[in-house]
Coordinates of C-alpha atoms and ligand atoms in Angstrom, one line a residue:
X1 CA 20.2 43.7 10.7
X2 CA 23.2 42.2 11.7
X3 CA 26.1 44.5 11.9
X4 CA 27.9 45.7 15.1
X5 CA 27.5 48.8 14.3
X6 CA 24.2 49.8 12.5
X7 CA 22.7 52.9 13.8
X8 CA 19.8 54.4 12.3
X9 CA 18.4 57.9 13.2
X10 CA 14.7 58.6 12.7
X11 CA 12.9 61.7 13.1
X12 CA 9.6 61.2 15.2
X13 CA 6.4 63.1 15.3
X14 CA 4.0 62.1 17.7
X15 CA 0.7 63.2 16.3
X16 CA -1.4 63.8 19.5
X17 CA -0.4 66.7 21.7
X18 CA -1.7 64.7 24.8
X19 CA 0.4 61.8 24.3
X20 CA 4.1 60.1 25.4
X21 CA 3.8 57.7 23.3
X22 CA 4.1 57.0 19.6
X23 CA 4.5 54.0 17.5
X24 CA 7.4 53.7 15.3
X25 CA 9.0 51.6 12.6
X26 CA 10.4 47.6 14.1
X27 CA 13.7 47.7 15.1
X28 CA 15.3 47.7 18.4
X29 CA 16.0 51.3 20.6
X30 CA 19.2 51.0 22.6
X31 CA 19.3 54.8 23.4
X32 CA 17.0 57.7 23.3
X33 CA 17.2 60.5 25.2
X34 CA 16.6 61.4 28.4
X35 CA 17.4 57.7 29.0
X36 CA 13.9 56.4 30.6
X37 CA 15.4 52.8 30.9
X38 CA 18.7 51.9 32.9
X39 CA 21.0 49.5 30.8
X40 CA 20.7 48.1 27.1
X41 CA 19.4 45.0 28.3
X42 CA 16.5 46.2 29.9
X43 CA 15.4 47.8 26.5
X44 CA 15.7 45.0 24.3
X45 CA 11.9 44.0 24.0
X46 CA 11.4 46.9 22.1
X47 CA 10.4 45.7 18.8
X48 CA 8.2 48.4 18.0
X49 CA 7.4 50.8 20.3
X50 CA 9.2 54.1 22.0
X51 CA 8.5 56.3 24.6
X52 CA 8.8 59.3 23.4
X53 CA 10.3 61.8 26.4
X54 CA 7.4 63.8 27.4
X55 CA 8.7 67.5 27.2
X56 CA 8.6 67.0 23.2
X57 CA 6.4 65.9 20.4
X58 CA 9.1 65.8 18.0
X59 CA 12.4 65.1 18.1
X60 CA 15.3 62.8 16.9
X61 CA 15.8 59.0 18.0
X62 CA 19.0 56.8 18.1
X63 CA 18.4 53.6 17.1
X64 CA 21.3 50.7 17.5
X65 CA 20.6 47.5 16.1
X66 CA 23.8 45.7 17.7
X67 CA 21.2 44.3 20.0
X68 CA 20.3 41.8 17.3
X69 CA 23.7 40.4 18.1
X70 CA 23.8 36.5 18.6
X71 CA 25.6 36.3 21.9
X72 CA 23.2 38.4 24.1
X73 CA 24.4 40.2 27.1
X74 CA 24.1 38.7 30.4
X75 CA 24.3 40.4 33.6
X76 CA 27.9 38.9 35.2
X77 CA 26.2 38.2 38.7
X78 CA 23.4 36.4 37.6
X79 CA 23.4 32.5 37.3
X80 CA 20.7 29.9 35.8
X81 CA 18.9 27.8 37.9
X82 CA 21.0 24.5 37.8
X83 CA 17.6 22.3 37.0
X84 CA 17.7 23.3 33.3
X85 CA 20.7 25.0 31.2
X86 CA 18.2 26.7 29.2
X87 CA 16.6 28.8 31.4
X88 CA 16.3 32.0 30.5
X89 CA 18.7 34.3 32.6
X90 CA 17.5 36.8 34.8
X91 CA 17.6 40.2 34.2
X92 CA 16.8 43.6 36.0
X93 CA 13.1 43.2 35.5
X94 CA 12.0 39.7 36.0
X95 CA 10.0 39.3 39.2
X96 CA 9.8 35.0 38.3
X97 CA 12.0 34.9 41.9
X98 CA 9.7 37.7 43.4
X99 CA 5.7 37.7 42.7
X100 CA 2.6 38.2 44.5
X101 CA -0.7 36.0 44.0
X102 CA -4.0 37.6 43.8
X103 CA -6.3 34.3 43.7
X104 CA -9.7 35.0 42.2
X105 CA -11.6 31.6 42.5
X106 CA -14.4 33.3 45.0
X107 CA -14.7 36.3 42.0
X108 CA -13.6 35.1 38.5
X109 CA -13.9 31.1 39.8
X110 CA -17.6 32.1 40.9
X111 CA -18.2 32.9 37.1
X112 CA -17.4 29.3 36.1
X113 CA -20.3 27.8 34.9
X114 CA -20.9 25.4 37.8
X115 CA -20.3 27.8 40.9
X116 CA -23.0 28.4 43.3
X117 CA -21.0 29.0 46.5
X118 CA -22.7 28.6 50.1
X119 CA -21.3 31.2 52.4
X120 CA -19.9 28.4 54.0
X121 CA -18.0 26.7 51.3
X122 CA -16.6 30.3 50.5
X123 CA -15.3 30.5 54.1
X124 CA -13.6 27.1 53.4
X125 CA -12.2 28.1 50.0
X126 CA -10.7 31.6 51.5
X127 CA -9.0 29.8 54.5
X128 CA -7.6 26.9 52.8
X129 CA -5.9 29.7 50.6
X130 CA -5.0 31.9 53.1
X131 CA -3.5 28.7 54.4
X132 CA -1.5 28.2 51.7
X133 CA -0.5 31.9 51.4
X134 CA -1.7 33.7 48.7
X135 CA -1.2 37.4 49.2
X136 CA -4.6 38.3 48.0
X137 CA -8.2 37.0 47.8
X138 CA -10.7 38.9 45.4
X139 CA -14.4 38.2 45.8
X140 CA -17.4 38.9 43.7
X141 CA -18.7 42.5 43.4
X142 CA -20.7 43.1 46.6
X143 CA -23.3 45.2 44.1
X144 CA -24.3 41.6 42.5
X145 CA -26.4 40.4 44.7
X146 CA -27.2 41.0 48.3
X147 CA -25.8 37.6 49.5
X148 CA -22.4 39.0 47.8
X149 CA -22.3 41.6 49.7
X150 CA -23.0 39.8 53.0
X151 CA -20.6 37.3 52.2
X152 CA -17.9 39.7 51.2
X153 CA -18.5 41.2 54.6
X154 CA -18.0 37.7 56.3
X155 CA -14.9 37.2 54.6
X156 CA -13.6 40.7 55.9
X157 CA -14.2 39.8 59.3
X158 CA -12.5 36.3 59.4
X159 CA -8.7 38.4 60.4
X160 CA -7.4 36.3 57.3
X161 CA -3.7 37.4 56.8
X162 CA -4.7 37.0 52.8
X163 CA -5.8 41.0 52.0
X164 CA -9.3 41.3 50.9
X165 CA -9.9 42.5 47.4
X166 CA -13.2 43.1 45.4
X167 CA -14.1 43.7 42.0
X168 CA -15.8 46.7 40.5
X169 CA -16.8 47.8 37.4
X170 CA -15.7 51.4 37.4
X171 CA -18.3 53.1 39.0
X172 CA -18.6 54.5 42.4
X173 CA -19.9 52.7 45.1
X174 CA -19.3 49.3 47.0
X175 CA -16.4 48.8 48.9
X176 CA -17.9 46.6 52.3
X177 CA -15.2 46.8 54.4
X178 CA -12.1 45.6 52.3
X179 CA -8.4 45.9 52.3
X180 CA -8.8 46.9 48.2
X181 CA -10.9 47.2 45.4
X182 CA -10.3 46.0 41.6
X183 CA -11.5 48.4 39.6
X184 CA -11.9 47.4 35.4
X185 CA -13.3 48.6 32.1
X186 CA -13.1 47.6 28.9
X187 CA -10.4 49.5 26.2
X188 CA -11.1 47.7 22.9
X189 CA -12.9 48.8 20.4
X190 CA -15.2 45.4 20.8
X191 CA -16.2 46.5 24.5
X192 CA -16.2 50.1 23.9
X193 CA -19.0 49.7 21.3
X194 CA -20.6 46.7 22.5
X195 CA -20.5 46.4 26.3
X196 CA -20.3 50.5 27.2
X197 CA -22.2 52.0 24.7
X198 CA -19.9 53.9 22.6
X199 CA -17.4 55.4 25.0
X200 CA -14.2 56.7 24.1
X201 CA -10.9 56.9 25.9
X202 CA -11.1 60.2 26.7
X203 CA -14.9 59.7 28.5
X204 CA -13.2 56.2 30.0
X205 CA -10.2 58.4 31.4
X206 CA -12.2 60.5 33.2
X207 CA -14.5 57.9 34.5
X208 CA -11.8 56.3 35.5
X209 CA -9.8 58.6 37.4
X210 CA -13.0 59.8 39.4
X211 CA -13.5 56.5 40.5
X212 CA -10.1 56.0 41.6
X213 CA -10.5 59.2 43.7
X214 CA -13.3 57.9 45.0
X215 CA -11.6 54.3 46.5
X216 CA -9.1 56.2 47.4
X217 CA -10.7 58.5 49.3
X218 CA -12.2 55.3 51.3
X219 CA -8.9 54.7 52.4
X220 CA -8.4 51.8 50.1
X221 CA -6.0 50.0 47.9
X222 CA -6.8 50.4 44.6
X223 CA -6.1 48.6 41.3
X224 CA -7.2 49.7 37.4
X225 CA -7.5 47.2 34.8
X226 CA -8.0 48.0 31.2
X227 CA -10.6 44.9 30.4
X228 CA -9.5 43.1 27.0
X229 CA -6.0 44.7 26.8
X230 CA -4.5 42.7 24.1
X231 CA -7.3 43.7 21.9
X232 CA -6.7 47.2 22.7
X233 CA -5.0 49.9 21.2
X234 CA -1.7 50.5 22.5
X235 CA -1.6 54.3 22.6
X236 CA -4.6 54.4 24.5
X237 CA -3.9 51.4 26.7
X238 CA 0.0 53.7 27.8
X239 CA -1.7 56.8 28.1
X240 CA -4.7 55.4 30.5
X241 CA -2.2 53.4 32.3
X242 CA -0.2 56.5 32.5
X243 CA -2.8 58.8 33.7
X244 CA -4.1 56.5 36.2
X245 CA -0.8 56.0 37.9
X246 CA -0.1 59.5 37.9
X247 CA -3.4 59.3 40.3
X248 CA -2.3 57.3 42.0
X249 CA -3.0 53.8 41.7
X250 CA -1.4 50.5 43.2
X251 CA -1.6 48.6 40.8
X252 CA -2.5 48.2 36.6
X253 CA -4.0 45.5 35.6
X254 CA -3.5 43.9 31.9
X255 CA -6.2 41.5 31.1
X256 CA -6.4 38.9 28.3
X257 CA -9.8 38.9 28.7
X258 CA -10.5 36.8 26.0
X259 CA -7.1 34.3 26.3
X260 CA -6.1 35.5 22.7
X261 CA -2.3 36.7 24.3
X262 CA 0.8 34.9 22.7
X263 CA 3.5 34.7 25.6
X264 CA 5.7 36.9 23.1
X265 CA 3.0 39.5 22.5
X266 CA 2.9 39.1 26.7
X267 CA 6.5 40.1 27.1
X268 CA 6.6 42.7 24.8
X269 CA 3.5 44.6 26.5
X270 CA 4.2 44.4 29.6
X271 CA 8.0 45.3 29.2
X272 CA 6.8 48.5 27.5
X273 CA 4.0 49.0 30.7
X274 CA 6.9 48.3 33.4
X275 CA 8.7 51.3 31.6
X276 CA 6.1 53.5 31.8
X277 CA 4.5 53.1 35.6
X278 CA 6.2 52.8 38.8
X279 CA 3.5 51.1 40.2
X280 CA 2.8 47.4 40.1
X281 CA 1.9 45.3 37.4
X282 CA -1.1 42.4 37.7
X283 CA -2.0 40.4 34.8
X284 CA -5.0 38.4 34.1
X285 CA -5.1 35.2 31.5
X286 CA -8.0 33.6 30.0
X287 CA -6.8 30.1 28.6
X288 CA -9.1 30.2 25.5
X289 CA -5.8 28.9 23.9
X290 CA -4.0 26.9 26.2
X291 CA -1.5 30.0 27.0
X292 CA -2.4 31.1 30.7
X293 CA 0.4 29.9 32.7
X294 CA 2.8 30.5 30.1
X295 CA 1.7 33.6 29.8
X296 CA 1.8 34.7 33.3
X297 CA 5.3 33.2 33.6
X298 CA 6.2 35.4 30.5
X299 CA 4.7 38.6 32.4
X300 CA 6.9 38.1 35.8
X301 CA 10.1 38.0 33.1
X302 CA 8.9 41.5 32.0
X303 CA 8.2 42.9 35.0
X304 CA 4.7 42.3 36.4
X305 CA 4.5 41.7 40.4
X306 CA 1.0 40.0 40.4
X307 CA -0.7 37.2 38.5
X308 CA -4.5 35.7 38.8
X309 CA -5.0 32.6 39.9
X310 CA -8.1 30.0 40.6
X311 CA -8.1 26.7 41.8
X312 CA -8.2 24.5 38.6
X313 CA -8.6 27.6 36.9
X314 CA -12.4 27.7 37.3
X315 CA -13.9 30.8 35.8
X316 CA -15.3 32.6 32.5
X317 CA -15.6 29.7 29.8
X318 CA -12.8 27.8 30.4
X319 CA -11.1 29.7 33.1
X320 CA -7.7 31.4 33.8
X321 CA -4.6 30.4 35.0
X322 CA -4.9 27.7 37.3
X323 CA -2.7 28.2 40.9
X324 CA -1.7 24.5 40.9
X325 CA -0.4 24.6 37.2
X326 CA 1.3 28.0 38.2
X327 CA 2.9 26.8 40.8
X328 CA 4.9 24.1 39.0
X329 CA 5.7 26.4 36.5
X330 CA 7.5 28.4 38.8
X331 CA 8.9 25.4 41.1
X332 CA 12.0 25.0 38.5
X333 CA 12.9 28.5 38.6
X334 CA 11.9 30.2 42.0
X335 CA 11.8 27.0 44.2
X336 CA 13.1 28.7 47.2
X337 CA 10.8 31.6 46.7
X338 CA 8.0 29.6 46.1
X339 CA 9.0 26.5 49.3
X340 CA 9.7 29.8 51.5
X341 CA 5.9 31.8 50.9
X342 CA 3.7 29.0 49.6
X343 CA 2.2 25.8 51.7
X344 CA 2.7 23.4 48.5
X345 CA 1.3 20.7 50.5
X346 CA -2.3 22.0 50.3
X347 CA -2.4 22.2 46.9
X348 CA -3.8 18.5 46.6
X349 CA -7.1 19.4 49.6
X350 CA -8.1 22.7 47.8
X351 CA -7.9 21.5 44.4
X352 CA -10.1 18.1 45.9
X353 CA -12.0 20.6 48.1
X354 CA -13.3 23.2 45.4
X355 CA -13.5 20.1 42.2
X356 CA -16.3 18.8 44.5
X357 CA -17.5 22.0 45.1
X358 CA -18.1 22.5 41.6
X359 CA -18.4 19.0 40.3
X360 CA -15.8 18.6 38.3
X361 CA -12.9 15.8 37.7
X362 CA -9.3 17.2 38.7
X363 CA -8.0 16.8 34.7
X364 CA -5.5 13.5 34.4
X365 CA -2.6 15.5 33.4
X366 CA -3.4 18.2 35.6
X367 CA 0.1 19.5 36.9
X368 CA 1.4 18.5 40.1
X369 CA -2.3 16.2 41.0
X370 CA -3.3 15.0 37.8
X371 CA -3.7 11.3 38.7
X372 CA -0.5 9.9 37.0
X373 CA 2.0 13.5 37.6
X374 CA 4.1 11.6 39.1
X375 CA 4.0 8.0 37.2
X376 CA 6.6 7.0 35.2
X377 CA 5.7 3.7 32.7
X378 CA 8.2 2.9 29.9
X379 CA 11.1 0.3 30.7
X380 CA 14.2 3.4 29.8
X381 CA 11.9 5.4 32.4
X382 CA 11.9 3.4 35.0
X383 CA 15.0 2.4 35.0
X384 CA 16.1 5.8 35.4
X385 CA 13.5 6.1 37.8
X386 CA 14.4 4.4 39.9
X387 CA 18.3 5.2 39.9
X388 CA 17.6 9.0 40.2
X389 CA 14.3 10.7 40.2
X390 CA 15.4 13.7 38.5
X391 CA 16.6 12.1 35.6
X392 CA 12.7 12.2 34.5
X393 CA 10.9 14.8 37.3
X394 CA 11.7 18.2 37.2
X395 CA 9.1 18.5 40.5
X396 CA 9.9 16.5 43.5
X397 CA 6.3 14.7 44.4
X398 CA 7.4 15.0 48.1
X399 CA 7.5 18.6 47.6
X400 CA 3.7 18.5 47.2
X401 CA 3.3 15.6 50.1
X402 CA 2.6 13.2 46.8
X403 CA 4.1 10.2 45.5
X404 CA 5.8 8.3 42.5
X405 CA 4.6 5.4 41.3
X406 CA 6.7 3.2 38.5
X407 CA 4.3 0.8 36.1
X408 CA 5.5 -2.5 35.9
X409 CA 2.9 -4.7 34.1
X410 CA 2.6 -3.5 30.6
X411 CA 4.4 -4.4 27.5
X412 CA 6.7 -1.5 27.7
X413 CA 8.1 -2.5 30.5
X414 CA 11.9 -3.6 30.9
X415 CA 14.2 -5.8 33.1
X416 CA 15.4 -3.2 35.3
X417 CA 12.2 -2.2 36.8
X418 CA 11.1 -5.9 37.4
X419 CA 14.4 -6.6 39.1
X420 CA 13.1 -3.7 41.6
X421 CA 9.7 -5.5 42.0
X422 CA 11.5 -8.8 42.7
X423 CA 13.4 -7.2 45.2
X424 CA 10.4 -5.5 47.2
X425 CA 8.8 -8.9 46.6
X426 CA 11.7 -10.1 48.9
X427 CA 12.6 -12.6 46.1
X428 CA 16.4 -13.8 44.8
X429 CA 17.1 -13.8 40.9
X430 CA 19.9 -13.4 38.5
X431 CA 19.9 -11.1 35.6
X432 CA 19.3 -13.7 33.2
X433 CA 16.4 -15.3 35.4
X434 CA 15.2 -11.8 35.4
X435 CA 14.9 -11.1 32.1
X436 CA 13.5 -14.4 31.5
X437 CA 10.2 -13.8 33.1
X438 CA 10.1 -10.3 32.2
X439 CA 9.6 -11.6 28.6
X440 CA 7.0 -13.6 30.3
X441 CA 5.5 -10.7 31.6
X442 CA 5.5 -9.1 28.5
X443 CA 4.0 -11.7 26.4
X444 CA 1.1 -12.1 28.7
X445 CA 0.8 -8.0 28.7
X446 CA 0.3 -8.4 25.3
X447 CA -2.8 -10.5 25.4
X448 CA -4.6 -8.3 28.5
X449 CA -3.8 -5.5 30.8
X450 CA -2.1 -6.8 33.6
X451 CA -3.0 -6.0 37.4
X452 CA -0.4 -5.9 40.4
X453 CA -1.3 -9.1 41.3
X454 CA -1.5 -10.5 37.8
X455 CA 2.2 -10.0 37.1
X456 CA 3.1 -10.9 40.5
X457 CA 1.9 -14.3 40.1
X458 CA 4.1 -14.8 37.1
X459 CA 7.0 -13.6 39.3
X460 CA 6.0 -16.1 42.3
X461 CA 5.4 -18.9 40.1
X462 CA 8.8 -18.3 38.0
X463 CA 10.5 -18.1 41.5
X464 CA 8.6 -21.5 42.5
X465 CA 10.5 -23.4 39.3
X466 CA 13.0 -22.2 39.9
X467 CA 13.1 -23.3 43.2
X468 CA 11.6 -27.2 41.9
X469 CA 8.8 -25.9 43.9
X470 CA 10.4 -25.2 47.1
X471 CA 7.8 -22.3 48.0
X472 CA 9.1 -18.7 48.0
X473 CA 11.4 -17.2 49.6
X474 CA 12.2 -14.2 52.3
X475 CA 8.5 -13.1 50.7
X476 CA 7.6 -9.8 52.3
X477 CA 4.3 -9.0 53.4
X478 CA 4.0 -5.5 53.3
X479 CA 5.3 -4.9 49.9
X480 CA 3.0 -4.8 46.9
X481 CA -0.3 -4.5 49.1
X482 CA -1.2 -0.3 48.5
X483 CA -0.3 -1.0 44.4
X484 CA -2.6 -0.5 42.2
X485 CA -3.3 -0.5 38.0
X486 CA 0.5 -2.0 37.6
X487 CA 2.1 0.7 39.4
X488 CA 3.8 0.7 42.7
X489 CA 5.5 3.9 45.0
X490 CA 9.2 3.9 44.1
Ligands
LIG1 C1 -14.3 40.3 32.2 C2 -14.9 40.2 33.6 O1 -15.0 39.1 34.0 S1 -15.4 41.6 34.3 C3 -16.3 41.1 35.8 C4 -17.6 40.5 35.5 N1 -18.3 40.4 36.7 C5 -19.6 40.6 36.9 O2 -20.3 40.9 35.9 C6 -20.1 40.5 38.2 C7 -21.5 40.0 38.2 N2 -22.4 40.9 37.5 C8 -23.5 41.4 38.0 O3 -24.0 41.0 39.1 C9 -24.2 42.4 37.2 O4 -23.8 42.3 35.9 C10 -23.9 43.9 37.7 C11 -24.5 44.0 39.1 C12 -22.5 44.1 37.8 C13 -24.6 44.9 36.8 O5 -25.9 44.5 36.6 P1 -26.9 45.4 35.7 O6 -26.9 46.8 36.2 O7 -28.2 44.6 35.7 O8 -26.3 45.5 34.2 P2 -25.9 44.4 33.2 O9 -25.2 43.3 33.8 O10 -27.2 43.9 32.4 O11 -25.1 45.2 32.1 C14 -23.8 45.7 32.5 C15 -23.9 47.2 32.6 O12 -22.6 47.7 33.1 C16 -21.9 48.5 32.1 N3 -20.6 48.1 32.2 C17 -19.9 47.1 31.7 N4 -18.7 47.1 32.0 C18 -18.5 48.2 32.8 C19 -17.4 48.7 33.4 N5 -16.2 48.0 33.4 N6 -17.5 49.8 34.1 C20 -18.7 50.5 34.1 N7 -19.8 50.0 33.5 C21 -19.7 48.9 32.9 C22 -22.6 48.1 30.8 O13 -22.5 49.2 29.9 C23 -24.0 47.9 31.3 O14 -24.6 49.2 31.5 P3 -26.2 49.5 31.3 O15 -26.9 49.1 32.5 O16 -26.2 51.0 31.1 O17 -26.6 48.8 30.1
LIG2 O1 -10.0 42.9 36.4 C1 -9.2 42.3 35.7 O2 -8.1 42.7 35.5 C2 -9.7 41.1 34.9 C3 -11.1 41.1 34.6 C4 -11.5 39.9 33.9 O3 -11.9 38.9 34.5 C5 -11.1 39.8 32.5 O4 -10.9 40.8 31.9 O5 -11.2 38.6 32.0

């Protein structure tokens, strides 16, 4: 629907009597009253879901379809980050400039299939992130094993300014001394039947708000997370969440337990959640399908204050979002937030630190460390390269203590960035002499790979004819020596 001015009324039922929610045709609610939501913008997502006021089971919605209109409405005040035109605007509800990191890799990273932590190598790993500043660090459930609970305890007492989170299911018992406790259980159908034996919402509710009670009651924070969320029903999933932050809570927790989230289906969930608690909003990606960063971007647009994070993303199968990744994701658009709370420097150590850890490879096209991040190869690349960085970087490598490197001995390479060599090689050429042996370059780049030293040589000897074997000239000595593979810092 495309007109201005479509309005539709529906009447709505909402079968269950214990419910505030019902789902309703697609289409988009600009109004309903009581208003729940502050402004039209704020209300967009709502592609097929209401609220339904709480005093009423039946009753009569507006419904304006104007929202469908192409120019969107944009807050006056708020401007895009300069970096990239096409980033989205902010609205009321994103939190991208305002987020909290609860960093999981000594809980959900211990279930990556190569963890076996010392008590000493978790001491490391939780004060090389409390380093760095992440505002939380969850640990294993102290009621898996006796050396968890001891080593949950050590944590507690290191006075790390990180809080000190642990995971539960939800059932009374361990807390061991921390700042809060993570409480989940499963809401689909799949882990209703399969993992808890047949329980339904209405047993899960109760369980759930006893426990809370409980944690509570122990002086705790406390968090509820409805395990496999995107698998859930939504109805239940808004009336748990409901209930348990009418207890109470912190925090709700959505979790893609099994990474099968879209970063749309992301938005639209947790936009209807934020208008349904007051309390914070964590999230929790699985990156069965390559989706866990975007996806915890996608949740700070619609409102969540938390995301999980492990180093490299160690956990369950393939793991969740990674911190590293998630940090360069948000670089673009919160960099001040980001340069002002997070030590971006240490990402490189603790990714290095816990990889060895767990003996694994940091991946090559790892954000931020992957081993060429910040190399730049093709001849229109490095040219640009090396005239302005940000023609081809949207993340400064000095911003993470790294540096750029500009390959200069293949086949793809071009005049420009040989002319740069030349220079650092403290040789004199024209631009026709230059492009000369860069075709000589190239020629024997397409018989081998070339080293450093390889296409230096070509250089050097060029520069000797030239010179009717004179011997070079102004040659520096420093220059060239820390290259390596055909690349060299620019
Ligand atoms: C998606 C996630 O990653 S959730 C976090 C996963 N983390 C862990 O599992 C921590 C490590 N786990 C452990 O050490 C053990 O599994 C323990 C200590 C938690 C439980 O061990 P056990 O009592 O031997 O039970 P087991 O692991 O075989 O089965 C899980 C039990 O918890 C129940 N359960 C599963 N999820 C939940 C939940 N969220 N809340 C309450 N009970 C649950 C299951 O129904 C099952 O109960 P049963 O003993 O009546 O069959
Ligand atoms: O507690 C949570 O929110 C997440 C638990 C978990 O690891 C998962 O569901 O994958």
């Amino acid at each position: 629907m495309t007109s201005l001015d479509a309005r539709l009324k529906i009447d709505f039922f909402c079968p269950s009597s214990t419910s505030n929610f019902c789902q309703i045709p697609a289409c988009t609610i600009l109004r309903f009253e009581p208003p729940r939501l502050p402004s039209a913008v704020s209300i967009c997502a709502f592609h097929f879901l209401s609220i339904i006021p709480a005093s009423s089971n039946t009753g009569q919605l507006t419904f304006d379809c104007s929202s469908t209109l192409d120019t969107p409405i944009r807050p006056s005040k708020m401007s895009a980050p300069t970096g990239n035109p096409y980033a989205r605007i902010d609205d009321l509800l994103s939190n991208v400039r305002n987020f909290k990191i609860i960093e999981s890799t000594l809980r959900e990273g211990e279930q990556f299939a190569n963890s076996h932590y010392s008590t000493e190598t978790k001491i490391k790993i939780a004060t090389m992130l409390d380093q760095f500043g992440v505002d939380y660090l969850e640990l294993t459930n102290p009621c898996s094993s006796p050396q968890s609970r001891a080593d949950l305890e050590t944590i507690c007492k290191l006075g790390l300014k990180a809080k000190i989170l642990t995971h539960t299911r939800c059932t009374i018992g361990c807390d061991a001394g921390v700042d809060g406790v993570d409480v989940v259980i499963g809401t689909s159908q799949f882990l209703r039947e399969h993992s808890l034996g047949g329980k339904d919402m209405v047993a899960i509710t109760k369980q759930a708000l006893e426990v809370i009670e409980y944690i509570k009651s122990r002086g705790c924070e406390v968090r509820f997370s409805t395990e496999d969320s995107f698998r859930s029903d939504l109805v239940d999933l808004l009336s748990i969440y409901k209930a348990v932050s009418q207890a109470g809570v912190d925090r709700v927790g959505i979790a893609d337990t099994v990474g099968c989230a879209s970063p749309r289906q992301v938005y639209d969930l947790v936009r209807t959640l934020r208008g349904c608690v007051s309390c914070d909003i964590e999230v929790h990606f699985h990156d069965d399908t390559g989706c866990a960063v975007a996806n915890a971007f996608s949740a700070l647009e619609a409102g969540a204050t938390h995301v999980d994070t492990s180093v490299l993303g160690i956990g369950e199968r393939n793991g969740i979002t990674p911190l590293g990744a998630l940090m360069a994701r948000m670089m673009p658009s919160s960099r001040d937030y980001v340069l002002s709370k997070y030590n971006l420097k240490m990402i490189k150590s603790i990714e290095d630190f816990v990889a060895e850890e767990v003996e694994i490879n940091t991946p090559f096209n790892n954000p931020i460390t992957g081993f060429c991040a910040f190399t730049h190869k093709a001849g229109i690349h490095a040219k640009a390269i090396l005239n302005s960085p940000s023609t081809y970087e949207i993340l400064k490598p000095e911003d993470f203590g790294l540096t750029r490197y500009v390959h200069f001995t293949s086949r793809l390479t071009g005049w420009n960035v040989i002319k740069s060599r030349i220079s650092q090689l403290g040789l004199i050429m024209t631009d026709d002499q230059i492009k000369e042996v860069t075709a000589k370059i190239k020629a024997m780049a397409d018989i081998r790979p070339l080293a450093i030293d390889d296409a230096d040589s070509i250089i050097r000897s060029f520069h000797l004819e030239l010179n009717n074997g004179e011997g070079q000239k102004g040659q520096s000595e420093q220059n060239g020596q820390n290259a390596q593979n055909g690349q060299v810092e620019a």
